[in-house]
Structure formats: C-alpha cells, structure tokens
Short mmCIF file of C-alpha atoms and ligand atoms in Angstrom, two decimals:
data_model
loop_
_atom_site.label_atom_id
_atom_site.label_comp_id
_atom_site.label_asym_id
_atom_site.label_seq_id
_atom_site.Cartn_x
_atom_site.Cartn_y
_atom_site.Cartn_z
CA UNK A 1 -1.65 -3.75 -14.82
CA UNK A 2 -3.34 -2.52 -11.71
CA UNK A 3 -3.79 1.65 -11.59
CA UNK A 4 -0.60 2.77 -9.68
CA UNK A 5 0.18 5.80 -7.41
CA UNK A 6 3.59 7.08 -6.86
CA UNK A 7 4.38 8.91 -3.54
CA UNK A 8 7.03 9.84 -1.59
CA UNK A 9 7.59 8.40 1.62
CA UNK A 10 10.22 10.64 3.50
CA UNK A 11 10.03 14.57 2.74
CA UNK A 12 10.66 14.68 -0.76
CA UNK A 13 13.02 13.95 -3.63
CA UNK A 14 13.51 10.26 -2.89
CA UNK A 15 13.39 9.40 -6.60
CA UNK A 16 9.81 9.57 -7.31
CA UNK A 17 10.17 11.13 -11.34
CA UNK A 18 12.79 8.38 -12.09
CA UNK A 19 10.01 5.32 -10.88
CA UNK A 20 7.35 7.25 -12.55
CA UNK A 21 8.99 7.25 -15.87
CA UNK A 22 9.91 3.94 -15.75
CA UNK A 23 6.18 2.84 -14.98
CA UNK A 24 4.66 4.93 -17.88
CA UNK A 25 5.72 2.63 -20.40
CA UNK A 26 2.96 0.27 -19.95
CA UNK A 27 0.55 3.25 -18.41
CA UNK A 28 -1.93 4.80 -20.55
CA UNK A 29 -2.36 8.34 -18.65
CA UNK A 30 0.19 10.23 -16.22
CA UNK A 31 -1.49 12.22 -13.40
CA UNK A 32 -0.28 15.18 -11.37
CA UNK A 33 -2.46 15.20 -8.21
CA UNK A 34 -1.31 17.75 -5.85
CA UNK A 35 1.76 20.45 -5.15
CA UNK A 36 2.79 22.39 -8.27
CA UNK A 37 6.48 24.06 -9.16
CA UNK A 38 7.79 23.22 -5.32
CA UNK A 39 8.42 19.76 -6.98
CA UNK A 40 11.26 18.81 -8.97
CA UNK A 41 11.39 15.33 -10.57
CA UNK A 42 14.30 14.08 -12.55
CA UNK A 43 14.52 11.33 -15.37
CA UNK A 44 17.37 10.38 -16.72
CA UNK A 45 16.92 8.30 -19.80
CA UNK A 46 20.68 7.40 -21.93
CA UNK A 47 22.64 9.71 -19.81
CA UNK A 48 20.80 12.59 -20.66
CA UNK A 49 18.91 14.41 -17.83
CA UNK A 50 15.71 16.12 -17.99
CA UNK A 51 14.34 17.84 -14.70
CA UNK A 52 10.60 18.54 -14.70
CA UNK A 53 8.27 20.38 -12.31
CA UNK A 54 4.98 20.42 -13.22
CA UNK A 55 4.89 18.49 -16.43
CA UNK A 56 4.09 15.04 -15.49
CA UNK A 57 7.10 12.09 -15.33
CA UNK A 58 5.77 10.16 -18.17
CA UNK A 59 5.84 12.91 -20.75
CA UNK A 60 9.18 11.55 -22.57
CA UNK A 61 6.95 8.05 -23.62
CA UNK A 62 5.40 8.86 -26.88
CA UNK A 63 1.35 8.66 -26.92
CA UNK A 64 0.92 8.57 -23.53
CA UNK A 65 -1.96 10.95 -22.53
CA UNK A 66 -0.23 13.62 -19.72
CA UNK A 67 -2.91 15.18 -16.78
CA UNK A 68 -2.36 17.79 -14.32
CA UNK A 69 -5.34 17.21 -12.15
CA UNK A 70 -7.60 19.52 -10.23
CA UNK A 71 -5.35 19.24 -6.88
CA UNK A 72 -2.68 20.90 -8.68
CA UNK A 73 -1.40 24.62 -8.15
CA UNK A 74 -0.32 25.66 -11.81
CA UNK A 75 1.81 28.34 -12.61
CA UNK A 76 1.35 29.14 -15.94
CA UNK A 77 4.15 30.84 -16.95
CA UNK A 78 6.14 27.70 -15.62
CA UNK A 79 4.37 25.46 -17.19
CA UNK A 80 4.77 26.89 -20.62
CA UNK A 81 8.30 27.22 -19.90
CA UNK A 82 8.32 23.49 -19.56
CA UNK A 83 6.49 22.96 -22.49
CA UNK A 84 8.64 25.60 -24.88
CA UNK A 85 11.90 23.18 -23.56
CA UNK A 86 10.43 19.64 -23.99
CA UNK A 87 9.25 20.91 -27.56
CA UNK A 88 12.87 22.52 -28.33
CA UNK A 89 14.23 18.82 -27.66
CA UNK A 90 11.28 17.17 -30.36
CA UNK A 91 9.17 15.91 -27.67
CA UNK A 92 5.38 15.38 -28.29
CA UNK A 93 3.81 18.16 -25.54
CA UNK A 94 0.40 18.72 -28.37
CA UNK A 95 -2.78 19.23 -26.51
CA UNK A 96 -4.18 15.76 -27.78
CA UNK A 97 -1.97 14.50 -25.12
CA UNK A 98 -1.03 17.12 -22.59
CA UNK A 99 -3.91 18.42 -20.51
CA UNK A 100 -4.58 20.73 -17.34
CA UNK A 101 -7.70 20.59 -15.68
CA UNK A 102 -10.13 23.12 -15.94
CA UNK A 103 -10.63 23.19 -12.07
CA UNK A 104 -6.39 23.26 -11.46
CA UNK A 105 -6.05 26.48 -9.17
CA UNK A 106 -3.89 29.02 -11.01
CA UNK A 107 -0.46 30.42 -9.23
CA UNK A 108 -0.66 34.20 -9.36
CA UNK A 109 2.09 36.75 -9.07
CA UNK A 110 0.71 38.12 -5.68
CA UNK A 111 1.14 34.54 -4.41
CA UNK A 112 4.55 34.42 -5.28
CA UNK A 113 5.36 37.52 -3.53
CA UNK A 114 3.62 36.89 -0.43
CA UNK A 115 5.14 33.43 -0.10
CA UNK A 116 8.25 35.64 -0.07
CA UNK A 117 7.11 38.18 1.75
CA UNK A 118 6.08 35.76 4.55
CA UNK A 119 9.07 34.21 4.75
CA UNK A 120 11.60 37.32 5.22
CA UNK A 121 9.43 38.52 7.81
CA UNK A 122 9.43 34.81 10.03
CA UNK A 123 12.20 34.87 12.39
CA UNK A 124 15.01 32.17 11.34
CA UNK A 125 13.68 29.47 13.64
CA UNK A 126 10.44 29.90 12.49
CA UNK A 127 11.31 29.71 8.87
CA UNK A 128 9.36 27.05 6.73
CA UNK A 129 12.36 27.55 4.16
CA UNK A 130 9.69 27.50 1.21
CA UNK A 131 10.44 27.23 -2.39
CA UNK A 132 9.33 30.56 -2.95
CA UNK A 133 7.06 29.53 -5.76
CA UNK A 134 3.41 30.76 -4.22
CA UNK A 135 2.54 27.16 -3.16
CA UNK A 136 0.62 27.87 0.22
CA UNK A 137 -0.68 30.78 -0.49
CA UNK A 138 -2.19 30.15 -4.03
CA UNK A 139 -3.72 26.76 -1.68
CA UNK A 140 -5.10 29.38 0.96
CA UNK A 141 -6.91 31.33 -2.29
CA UNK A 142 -8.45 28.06 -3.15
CA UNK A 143 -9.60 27.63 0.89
CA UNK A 144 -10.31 30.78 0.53
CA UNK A 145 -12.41 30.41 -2.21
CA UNK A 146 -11.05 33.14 -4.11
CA UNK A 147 -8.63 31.18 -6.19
CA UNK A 148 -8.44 31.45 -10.23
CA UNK A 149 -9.08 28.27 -11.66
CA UNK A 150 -7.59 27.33 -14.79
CA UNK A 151 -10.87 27.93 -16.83
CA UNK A 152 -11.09 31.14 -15.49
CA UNK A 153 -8.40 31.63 -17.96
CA UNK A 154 -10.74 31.73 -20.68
CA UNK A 155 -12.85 34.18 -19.64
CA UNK A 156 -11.31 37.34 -19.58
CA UNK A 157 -13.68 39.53 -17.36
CA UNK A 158 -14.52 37.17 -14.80
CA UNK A 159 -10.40 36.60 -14.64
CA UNK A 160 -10.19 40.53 -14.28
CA UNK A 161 -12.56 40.76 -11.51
CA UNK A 162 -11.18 37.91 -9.67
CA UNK A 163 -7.50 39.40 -9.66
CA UNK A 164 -9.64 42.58 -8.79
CA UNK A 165 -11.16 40.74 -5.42
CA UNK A 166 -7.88 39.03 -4.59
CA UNK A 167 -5.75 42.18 -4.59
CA UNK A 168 -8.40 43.74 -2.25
CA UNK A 169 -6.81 42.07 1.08
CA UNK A 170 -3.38 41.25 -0.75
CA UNK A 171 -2.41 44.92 -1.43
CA UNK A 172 -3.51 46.08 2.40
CA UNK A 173 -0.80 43.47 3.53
CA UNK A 174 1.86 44.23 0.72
CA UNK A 175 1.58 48.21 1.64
CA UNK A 176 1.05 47.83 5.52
CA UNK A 177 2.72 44.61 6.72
CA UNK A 178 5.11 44.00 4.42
CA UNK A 179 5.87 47.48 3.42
CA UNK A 180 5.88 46.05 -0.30
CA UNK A 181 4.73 48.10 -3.51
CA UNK A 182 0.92 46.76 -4.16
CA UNK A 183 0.29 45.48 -6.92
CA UNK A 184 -2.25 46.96 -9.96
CA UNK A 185 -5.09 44.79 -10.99
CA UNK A 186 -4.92 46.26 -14.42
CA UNK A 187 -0.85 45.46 -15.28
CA UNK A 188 -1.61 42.14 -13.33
CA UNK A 189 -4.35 41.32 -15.77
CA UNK A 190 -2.61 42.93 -18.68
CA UNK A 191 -0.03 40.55 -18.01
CA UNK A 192 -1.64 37.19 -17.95
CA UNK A 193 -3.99 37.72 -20.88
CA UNK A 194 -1.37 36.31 -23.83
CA UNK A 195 0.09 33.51 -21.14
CA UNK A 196 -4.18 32.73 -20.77
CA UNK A 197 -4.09 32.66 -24.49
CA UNK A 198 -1.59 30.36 -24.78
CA UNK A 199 -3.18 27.80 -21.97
CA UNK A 200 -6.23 27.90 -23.67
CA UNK A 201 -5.96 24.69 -25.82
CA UNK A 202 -4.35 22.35 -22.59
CA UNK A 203 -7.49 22.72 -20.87
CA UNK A 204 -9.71 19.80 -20.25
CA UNK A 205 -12.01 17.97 -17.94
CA UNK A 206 -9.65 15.64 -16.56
CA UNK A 207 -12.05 13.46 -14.66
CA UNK A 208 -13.70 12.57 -17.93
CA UNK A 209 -10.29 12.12 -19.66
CA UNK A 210 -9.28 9.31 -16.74
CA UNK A 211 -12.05 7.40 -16.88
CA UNK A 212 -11.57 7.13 -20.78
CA UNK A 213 -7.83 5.69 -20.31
CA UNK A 214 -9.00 3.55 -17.90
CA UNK A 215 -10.44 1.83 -20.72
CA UNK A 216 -7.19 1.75 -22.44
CA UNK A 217 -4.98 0.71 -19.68
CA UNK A 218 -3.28 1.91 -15.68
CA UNK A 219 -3.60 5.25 -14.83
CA UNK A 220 -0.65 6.42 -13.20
CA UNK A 221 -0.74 8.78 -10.05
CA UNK A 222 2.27 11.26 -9.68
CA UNK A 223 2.57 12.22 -6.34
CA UNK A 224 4.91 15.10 -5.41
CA UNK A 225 6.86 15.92 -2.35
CA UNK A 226 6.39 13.40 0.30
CA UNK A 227 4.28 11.81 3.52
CA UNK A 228 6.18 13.94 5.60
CA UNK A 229 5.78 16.96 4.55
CA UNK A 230 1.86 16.75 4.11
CA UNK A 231 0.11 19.48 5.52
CA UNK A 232 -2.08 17.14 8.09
CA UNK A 233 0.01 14.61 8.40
CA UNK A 234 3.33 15.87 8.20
CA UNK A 235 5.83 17.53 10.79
CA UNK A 236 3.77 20.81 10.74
CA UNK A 237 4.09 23.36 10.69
CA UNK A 238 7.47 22.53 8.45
CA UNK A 239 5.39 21.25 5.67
CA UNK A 240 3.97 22.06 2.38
CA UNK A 241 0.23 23.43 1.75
CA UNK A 242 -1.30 19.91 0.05
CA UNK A 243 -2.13 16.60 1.10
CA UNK A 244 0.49 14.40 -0.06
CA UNK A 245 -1.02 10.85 0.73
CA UNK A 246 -1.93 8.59 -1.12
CA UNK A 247 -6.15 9.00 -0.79
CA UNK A 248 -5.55 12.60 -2.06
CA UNK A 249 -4.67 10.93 -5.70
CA UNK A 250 -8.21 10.04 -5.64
CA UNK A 251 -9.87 13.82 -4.76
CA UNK A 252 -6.74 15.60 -6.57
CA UNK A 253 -7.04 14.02 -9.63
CA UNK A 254 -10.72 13.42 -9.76
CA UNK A 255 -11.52 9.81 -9.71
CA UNK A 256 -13.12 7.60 -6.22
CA UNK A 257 -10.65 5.79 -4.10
CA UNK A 258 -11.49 2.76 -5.41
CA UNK A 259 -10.08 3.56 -8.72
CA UNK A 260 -6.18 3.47 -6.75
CA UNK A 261 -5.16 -0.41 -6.35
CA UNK A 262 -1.22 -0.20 -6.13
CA UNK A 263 0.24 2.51 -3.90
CA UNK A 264 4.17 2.36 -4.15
CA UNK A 265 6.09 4.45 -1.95
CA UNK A 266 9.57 5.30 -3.03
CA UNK A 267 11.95 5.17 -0.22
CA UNK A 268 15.56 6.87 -0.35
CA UNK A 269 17.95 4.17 0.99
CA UNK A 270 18.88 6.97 3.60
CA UNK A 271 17.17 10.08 4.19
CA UNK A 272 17.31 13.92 2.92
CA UNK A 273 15.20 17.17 3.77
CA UNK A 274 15.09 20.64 2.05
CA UNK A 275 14.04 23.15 4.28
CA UNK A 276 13.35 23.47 8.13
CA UNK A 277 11.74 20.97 10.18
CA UNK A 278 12.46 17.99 12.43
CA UNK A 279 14.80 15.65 11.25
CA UNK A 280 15.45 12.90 13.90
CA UNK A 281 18.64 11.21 12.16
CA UNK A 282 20.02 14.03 10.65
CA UNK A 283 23.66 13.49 10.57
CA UNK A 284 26.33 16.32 10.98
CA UNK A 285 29.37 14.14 10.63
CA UNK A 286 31.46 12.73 7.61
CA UNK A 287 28.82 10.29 7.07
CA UNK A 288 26.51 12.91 6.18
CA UNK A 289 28.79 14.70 4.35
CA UNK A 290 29.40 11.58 2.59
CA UNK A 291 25.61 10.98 1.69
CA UNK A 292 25.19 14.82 0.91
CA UNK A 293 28.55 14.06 -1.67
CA UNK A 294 27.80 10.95 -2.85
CA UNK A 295 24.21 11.52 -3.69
CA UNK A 296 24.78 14.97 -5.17
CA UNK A 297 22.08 15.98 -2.83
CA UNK A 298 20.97 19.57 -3.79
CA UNK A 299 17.72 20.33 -4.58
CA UNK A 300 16.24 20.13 -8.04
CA UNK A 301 13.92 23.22 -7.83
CA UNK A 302 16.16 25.62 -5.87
CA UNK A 303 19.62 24.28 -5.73
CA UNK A 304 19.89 24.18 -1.92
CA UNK A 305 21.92 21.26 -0.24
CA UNK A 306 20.15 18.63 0.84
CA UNK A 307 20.14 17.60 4.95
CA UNK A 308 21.27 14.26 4.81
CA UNK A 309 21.28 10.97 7.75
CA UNK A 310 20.63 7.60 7.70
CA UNK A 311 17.15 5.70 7.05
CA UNK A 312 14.34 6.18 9.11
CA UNK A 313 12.06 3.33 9.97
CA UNK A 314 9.80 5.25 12.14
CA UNK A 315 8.76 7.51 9.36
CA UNK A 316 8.12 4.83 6.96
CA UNK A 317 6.28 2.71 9.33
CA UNK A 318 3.97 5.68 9.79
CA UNK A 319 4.15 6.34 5.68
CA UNK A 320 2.70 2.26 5.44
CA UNK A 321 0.17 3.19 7.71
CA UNK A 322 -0.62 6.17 6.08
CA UNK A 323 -1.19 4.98 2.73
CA UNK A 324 -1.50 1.64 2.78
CA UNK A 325 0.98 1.08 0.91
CA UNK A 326 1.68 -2.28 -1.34
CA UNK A 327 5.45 -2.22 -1.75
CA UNK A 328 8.38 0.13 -1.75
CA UNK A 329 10.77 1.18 -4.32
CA UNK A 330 14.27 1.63 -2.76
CA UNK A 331 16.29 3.88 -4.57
CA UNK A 332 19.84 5.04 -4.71
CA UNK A 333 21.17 2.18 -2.81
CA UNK A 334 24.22 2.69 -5.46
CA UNK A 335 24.89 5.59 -3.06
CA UNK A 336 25.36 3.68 0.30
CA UNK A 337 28.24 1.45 -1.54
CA UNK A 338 32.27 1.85 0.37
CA UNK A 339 30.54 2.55 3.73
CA UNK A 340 31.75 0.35 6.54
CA UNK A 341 28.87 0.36 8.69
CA UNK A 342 25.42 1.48 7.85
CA UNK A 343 22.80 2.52 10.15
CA UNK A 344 18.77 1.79 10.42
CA UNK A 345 16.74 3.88 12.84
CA UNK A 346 13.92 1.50 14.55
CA UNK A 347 12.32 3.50 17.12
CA UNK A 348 12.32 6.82 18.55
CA UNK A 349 13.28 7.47 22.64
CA UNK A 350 10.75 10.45 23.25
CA UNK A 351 10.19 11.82 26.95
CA UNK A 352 11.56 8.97 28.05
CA UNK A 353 9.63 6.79 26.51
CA UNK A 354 10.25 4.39 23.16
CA UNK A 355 8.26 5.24 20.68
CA UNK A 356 7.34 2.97 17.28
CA UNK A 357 5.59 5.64 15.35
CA UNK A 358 6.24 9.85 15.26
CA UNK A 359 4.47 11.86 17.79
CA UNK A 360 1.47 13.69 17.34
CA UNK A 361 2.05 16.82 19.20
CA UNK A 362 3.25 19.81 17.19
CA UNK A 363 7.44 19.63 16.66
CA UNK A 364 7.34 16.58 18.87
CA UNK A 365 10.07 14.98 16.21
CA UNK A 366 12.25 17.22 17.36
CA UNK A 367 12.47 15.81 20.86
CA UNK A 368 13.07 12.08 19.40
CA UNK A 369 16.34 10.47 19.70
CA UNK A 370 16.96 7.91 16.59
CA UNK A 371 17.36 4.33 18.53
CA UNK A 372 19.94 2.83 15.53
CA UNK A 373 20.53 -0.45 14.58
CA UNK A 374 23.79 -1.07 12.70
CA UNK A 375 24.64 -3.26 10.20
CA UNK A 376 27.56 -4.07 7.94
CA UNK A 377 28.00 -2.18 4.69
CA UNK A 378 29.28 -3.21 1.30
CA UNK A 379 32.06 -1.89 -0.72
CA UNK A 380 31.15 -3.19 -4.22
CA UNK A 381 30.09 -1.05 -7.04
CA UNK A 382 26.67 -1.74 -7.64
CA UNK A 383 25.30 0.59 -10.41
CA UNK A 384 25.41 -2.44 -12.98
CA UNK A 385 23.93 -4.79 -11.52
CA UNK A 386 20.57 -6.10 -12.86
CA UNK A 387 18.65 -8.45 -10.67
CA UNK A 388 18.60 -8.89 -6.89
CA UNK A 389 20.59 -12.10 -6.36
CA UNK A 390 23.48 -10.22 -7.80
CA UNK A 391 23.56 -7.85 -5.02
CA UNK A 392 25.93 -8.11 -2.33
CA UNK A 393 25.11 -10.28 0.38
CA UNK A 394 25.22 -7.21 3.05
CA UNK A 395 23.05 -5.03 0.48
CA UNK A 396 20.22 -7.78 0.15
CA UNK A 397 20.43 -8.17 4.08
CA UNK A 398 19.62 -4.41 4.23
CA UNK A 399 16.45 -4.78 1.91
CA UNK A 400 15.92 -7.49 3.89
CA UNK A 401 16.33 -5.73 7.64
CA UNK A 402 13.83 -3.00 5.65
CA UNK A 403 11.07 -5.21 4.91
CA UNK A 404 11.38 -7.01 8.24
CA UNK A 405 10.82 -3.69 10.53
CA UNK A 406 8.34 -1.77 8.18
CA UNK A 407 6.22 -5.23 7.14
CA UNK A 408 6.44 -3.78 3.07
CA UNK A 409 7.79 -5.80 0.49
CA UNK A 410 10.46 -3.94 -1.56
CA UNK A 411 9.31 -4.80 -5.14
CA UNK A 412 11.65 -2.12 -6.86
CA UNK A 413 15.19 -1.03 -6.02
CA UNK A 414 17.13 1.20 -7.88
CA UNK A 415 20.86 1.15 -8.58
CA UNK A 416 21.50 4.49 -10.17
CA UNK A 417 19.39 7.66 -11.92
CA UNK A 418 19.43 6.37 -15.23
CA UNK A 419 16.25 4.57 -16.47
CA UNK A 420 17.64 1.16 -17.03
CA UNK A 421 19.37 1.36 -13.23
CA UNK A 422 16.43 -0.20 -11.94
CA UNK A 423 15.74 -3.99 -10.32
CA UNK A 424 12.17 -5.20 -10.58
CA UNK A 425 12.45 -8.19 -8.86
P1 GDP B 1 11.88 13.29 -6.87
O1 GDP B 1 11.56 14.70 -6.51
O2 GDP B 1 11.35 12.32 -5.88
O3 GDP B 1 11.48 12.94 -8.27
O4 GDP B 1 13.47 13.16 -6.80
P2 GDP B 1 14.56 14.21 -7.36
O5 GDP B 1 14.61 14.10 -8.84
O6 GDP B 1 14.33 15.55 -6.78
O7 GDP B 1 15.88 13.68 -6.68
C1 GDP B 1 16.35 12.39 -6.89
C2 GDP B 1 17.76 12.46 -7.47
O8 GDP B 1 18.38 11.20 -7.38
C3 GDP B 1 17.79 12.83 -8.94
O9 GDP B 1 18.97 13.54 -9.21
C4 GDP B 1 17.81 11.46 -9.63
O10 GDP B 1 18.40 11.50 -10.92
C5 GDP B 1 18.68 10.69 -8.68
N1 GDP B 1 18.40 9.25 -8.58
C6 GDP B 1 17.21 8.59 -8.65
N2 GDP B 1 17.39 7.28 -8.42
C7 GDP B 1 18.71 7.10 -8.22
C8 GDP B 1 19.51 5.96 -7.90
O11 GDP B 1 19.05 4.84 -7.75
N3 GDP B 1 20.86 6.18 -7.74
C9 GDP B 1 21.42 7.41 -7.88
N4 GDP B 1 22.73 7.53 -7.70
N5 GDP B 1 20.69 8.49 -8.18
C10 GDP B 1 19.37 8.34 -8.33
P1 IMO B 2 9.60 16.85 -4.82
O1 IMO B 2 8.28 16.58 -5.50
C1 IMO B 2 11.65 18.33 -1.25
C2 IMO B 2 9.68 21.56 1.00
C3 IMO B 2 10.37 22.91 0.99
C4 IMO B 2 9.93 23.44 2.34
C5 IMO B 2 8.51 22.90 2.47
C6 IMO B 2 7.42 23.90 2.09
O2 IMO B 2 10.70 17.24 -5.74
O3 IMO B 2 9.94 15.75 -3.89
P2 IMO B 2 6.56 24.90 -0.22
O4 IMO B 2 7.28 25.68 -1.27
O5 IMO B 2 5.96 23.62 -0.69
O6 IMO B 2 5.58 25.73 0.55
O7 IMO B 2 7.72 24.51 0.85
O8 IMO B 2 8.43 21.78 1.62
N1 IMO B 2 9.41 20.99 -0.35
C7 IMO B 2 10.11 19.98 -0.89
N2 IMO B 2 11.20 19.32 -0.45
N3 IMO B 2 11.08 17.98 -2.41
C8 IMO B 2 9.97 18.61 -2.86
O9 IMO B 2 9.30 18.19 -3.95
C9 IMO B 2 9.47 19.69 -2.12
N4 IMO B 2 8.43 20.54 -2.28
C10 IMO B 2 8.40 21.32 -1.18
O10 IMO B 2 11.76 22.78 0.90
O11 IMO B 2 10.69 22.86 3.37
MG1 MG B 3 12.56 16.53 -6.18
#
C-alpha cells in the first residue's frame, strides 16, 4: 500500500475522519499534520459515534501507532480530554502508541482569548466566524517565534519565561484594546504545570517515529479542514491559520515530499461551509434546507449549522490542481437520494467573463455567479448498497459527470457515516 494523505477538498467537514478510519486498517501510523481543535472528525463504527479533534482518525484500530506532527497546534487540556474519553470506552491511547511531537506548538490560554477577543471586536462583515479555539493566534506565536513547543513542556523554567515573554505584548492588548483583564504569568504557569506533567510521556520525535513505520507499512496523512480554507490558498481572508494542502503533510508531519504517493481528496457530494466567506453556490431555498436537513449539517466542533448548496466543480478543479491529487472519495451521496433534479456548478461568470478556476484577487469568489449544469436525480435509498454497479443509473451518471469535468477518478464513494457504508470500487 502506497503512503496516503487525506485532505479535504471544499472548506471542511466533507467526511475526511470517516475515510481515514477506514484506511487505517491496513496503515501502520496515523498522522495529524496541521490545524488543531478547529477540526472535528467523526467515525462511526456499529452505530456508535465517536467525534475526535485532535486525536488522530485511526486511533479506534488496535496497534496502530497514532502521531500528531510538528504542524499541529495542540491544546493540551483538549487533548487529554480526548484521551481521558477514548480510555473511559477501553480504547488503547498508551504512549507506546499515541505520540505528540516534541516540536507541536502548544495552544495557550492567552490564545484562546485573543482569538475571541479579535473576533467581538471585527465588525459582522468582517467576521472570520472562528472556532474560538486559539488556532491563528497560537500559529502567529509560532511566526512569531515565540510559540511554546510541546517539549517546552518539560522544562519548567524555560516554559515560565516563555509565558513570561508572550504575555509582554498580549497583556498591553488585553488591557488597552480589548479592555480585557490581563492575564498573570504566575497563575498561567501555575496552571499548566500538572496538564505538562501529564503530556510528558506522549512526547516524541515524530520524524524518527515515521520513518520507522515506514518500514512496517503506509503512513497515513490526516489532513484537517480543507483546500479552501488554507491560509494561501484559500478564500482569504475567510480562512484558517495553516496550510491545508497536500505538500504541507510533508513539512507538518516531518518527512520529504517524496515520502506522499497517494493524495485522496474527499469530496462532499454537495457542498457546506462553517463560518464567513465566499460561497458561490450557496443555496437559500428548500434545496438547501433540504441538504442542511438531510445531512444533519451542524458542525462537529461548535454546533453551528452548516451553509449548504450544490457541488462545486470550480473549487475542486482548483483542489486537483492544488494537490495533485490521485482520486476522490465522494461521500454522503446517500444524502442527495428523493431529489428531482440535482445541480453541478462548471464554471464561474466573473466580471463578465467565464471563468474555469476561482479568482485570485482577494474576495473575488464573491463576485462569481455558479454557471449550473443539471441533471436528473434518483429517488432510491442507497445507504445499503455495496458496490458501484448497484447504484442507480442517475447516481453513477453523477460520479460519472464528476470525473468527466474535474479529470479525477472517484476511487471511493460513500453511502452513509457508518464504517462499512463505503464503496471501494
Ligand atoms: P470531517 O471533518 O471531514 O471529518 O467531517 P465531519 O465529521 O465534520 O462531518 C461529516 C459528517 O458526515 C459526520 O457526521 C459523518 O458521520 C457524516 N458522514 C460521513 N460520510 C457520510 C456518508 O457517506 N453519508 C452520510 N449520511 N453521512 C456521512
Ligand atoms: P474539519 O477538520 C469546517 C473554519 C471556521 C472558520 C475558519 C477559521 O472538521 O473539516 P479557525 O478556528 O480555524 O481560525 O476558523 O475556518 N473551520 C472549519 N470549518 N471544518 C473544519 O475542520 C474547520 N476548521 C476551521 O468555521 O470559518
Ligand atoms: Mg469536521
């Protein structure tokens, strides 16, 4: 089996935990590359659900070695969270097989806060609509470079006067810009010391544990949001704060780019968004409150309702050409079953122009008009079936229509959340 990354193609929660699970079976290490707690990734394996955030996907397969790489921003008290529930429910989350890197960047209480802070004081059209969970600015510490890094952790005075040097410029804009109470270096430190303790034992030099499971078997890259919300390539400034291609598995997880062979994306079979930001085929009709219904579309990590429209070929031609990728995984095509007609977006009309890929200029999404193609939909209940020639005839011509426009093959589709839903064909 060929070394594998996982990202998103759209602006998120297309499915990504579900595939990644599925794959770990015959991986021998599960990577986290980039993002931290913004993600939310759920498996569901016999009926039961398990939602995870910064634990990677393939935890729930016994044995398999579990990274979260240097790219990552880790909050600690979240990730022991994680651990405390998966160990509550008898799974294996030992050190011997679940391991941080010592170079992760640490989320901080002050970055929560200002994330927040940030946020209330952006006027509502400028609103990123953040998770709230100190993503960007624990990524503009690291920039910065005046970030904690995980193995700071373990050494208690140079943590100290790092949360000392940090709260230097944080406090002057908590008390003066923000009019928030500042924070004290000493309770901040105080506070962390027995959640350092307990992090302690995860800590390892991921690059040097990858190369040794090469050995074994496929390394499996986790990506986490999606293409479209990458902070270069995304629709900025309504992104996150990491590089969510697929060359950032390499640098975020700390292997070369040669190492990465199959890049899937996973593709929604229509399209959602959390959040602000462009969203050419946003739909604000009973379709989309169809999708939104029939997809339970509310976000894993915050419980906000999902924007939902149809699929969008212009962002996942730009997604192929972003990352090269090898195939797509189509998921929650159980979801577009009873519609009449579907619709695929093909090109964008922008300043009077049509345009096959998004526009470069800042917000220019916004100014795109979706130019739709329609097709005819299919009324069967799909969630059962198990290989592709059982699919209705409309659903394979979808797939089909898919391939045709974006030139990927679609090597995975998925007919419901549970584990077994899935179509490898
Ligand atoms: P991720 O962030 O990309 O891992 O995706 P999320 O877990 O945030 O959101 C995907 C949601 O769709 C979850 O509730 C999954 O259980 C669910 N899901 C995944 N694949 C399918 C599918 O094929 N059909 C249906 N109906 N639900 C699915
Ligand atoms: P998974 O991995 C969907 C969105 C937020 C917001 C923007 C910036 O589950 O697909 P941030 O907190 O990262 O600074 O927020 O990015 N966002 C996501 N949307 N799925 C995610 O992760 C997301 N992670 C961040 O809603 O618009
Ligand atoms: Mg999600």
């Amino acid at each position: 089996m060929s070394n594998t990354v996982i990202i998103g193609t759209q602006w998120g929660d297309e499915g990504k935990g579900k595939i990644v699970d599925m794959l770990a079976e015959k991986s021998s290490a599960i990577v986290r590359f980039q993002g931290g707690n913004n993600a939310g990734h759920t498996l569901v394996v016999g009926g039961e659900t398990c939602i995870l955030h910064l634990i990677p996907s393939g935890i729930l397969h016994p044995g398999k070695i579990c990274l979260i790489g240097n790219g990552v921003v880790l909050d600690p008290e979240v990730f022991l969270k994680e651990i405390d529930a998966l160990a509550a429910k008898g799974v294996d989350v030992s050190p011997e097989r679940m391991m941080i890197s010592k170079k992760a960047q640490i989320i901080m209480p002050y970055h929560r806060l200002l994330d927040n802070c940030r946020e209330s004081l952006k006027s509502e059209d400028s609103k990123i609509g953040t998770t709230g969970r100190g993503i960007g600015p624990c990524y503009e510490d690291k920039a910065s470079r005046i970030g904690i890094r995980a193995a700071d952790l373990a050494d208690p005075e140079l943590l100290r006067s790092k949360i000392e040097e940090a709260l230097i410029e944080k406090n002057a804009l908590f008390e003066n810009l923000f009019k928030a109470e500042p924070l004290d270096t000493e309770k901040v430190y105080q506070e962390i010391l027995p959640i350092a303790e307990r992090i302690k034992p995860f800590l390892a030099d991921a690059s040097s544990v990858i190369q040794e499971c090469r050995k074994k078997g496929m390394i499996l890259f986790e990506g986490a949001q999606g293409i479209h919300l990458d902070i270069d390539h995304g629709t900025y400034p309504f992104v996150t704060s990491s590089n969510t291609v697929a060359g950032n598995a390499a640098a975020g997880a700390g292997c070369g780019p040669r190492t990465l062979e199959r890049i899937i994306g996973i593709v929604k079979a229509y399209t959602t968004r959390v959040g602000s930001g462009p969203f050419p085929t946003e739909l604000f009709d009973a379709n989309g409150e169809a999708l939104q219904q029939a997809g339970h579309e509310f976000g894993a990590t915050t419980g906000r309702k999902r924007r939902c429209g149809w699929l969008d070929l212009v962002v996942l031609r730009e997604s192929a050409r972003l990352c090269d990728l090898t195939e797509f995984a189509l998921t929650k095509l159980d979801v577009l079953s009873g519609l009449d007609e579907i619709s695929i977006c093909t090109a964008y009309e922008y300043r009077g122009e049509k345009i096959d890929y998004p526009p470069q200029e800042q917000n220019g999404m916004a100014y795109c008009k979706p130019v739709y193609e329609t097709m005819p939909g299919w009324k069967e209940d799909i969630t059962e079936v198990k290989s592709f020639d059982e699919l209705p005839q409309a659903a394979r011509d979808y797939i089909n229509r898919i391939e045709e426009i974006s030139g990927v093959r679609v090597g995975i589709v998925s007919v419901g959340p549970d584990r077994a839903q899935t179509i490898v064909r």
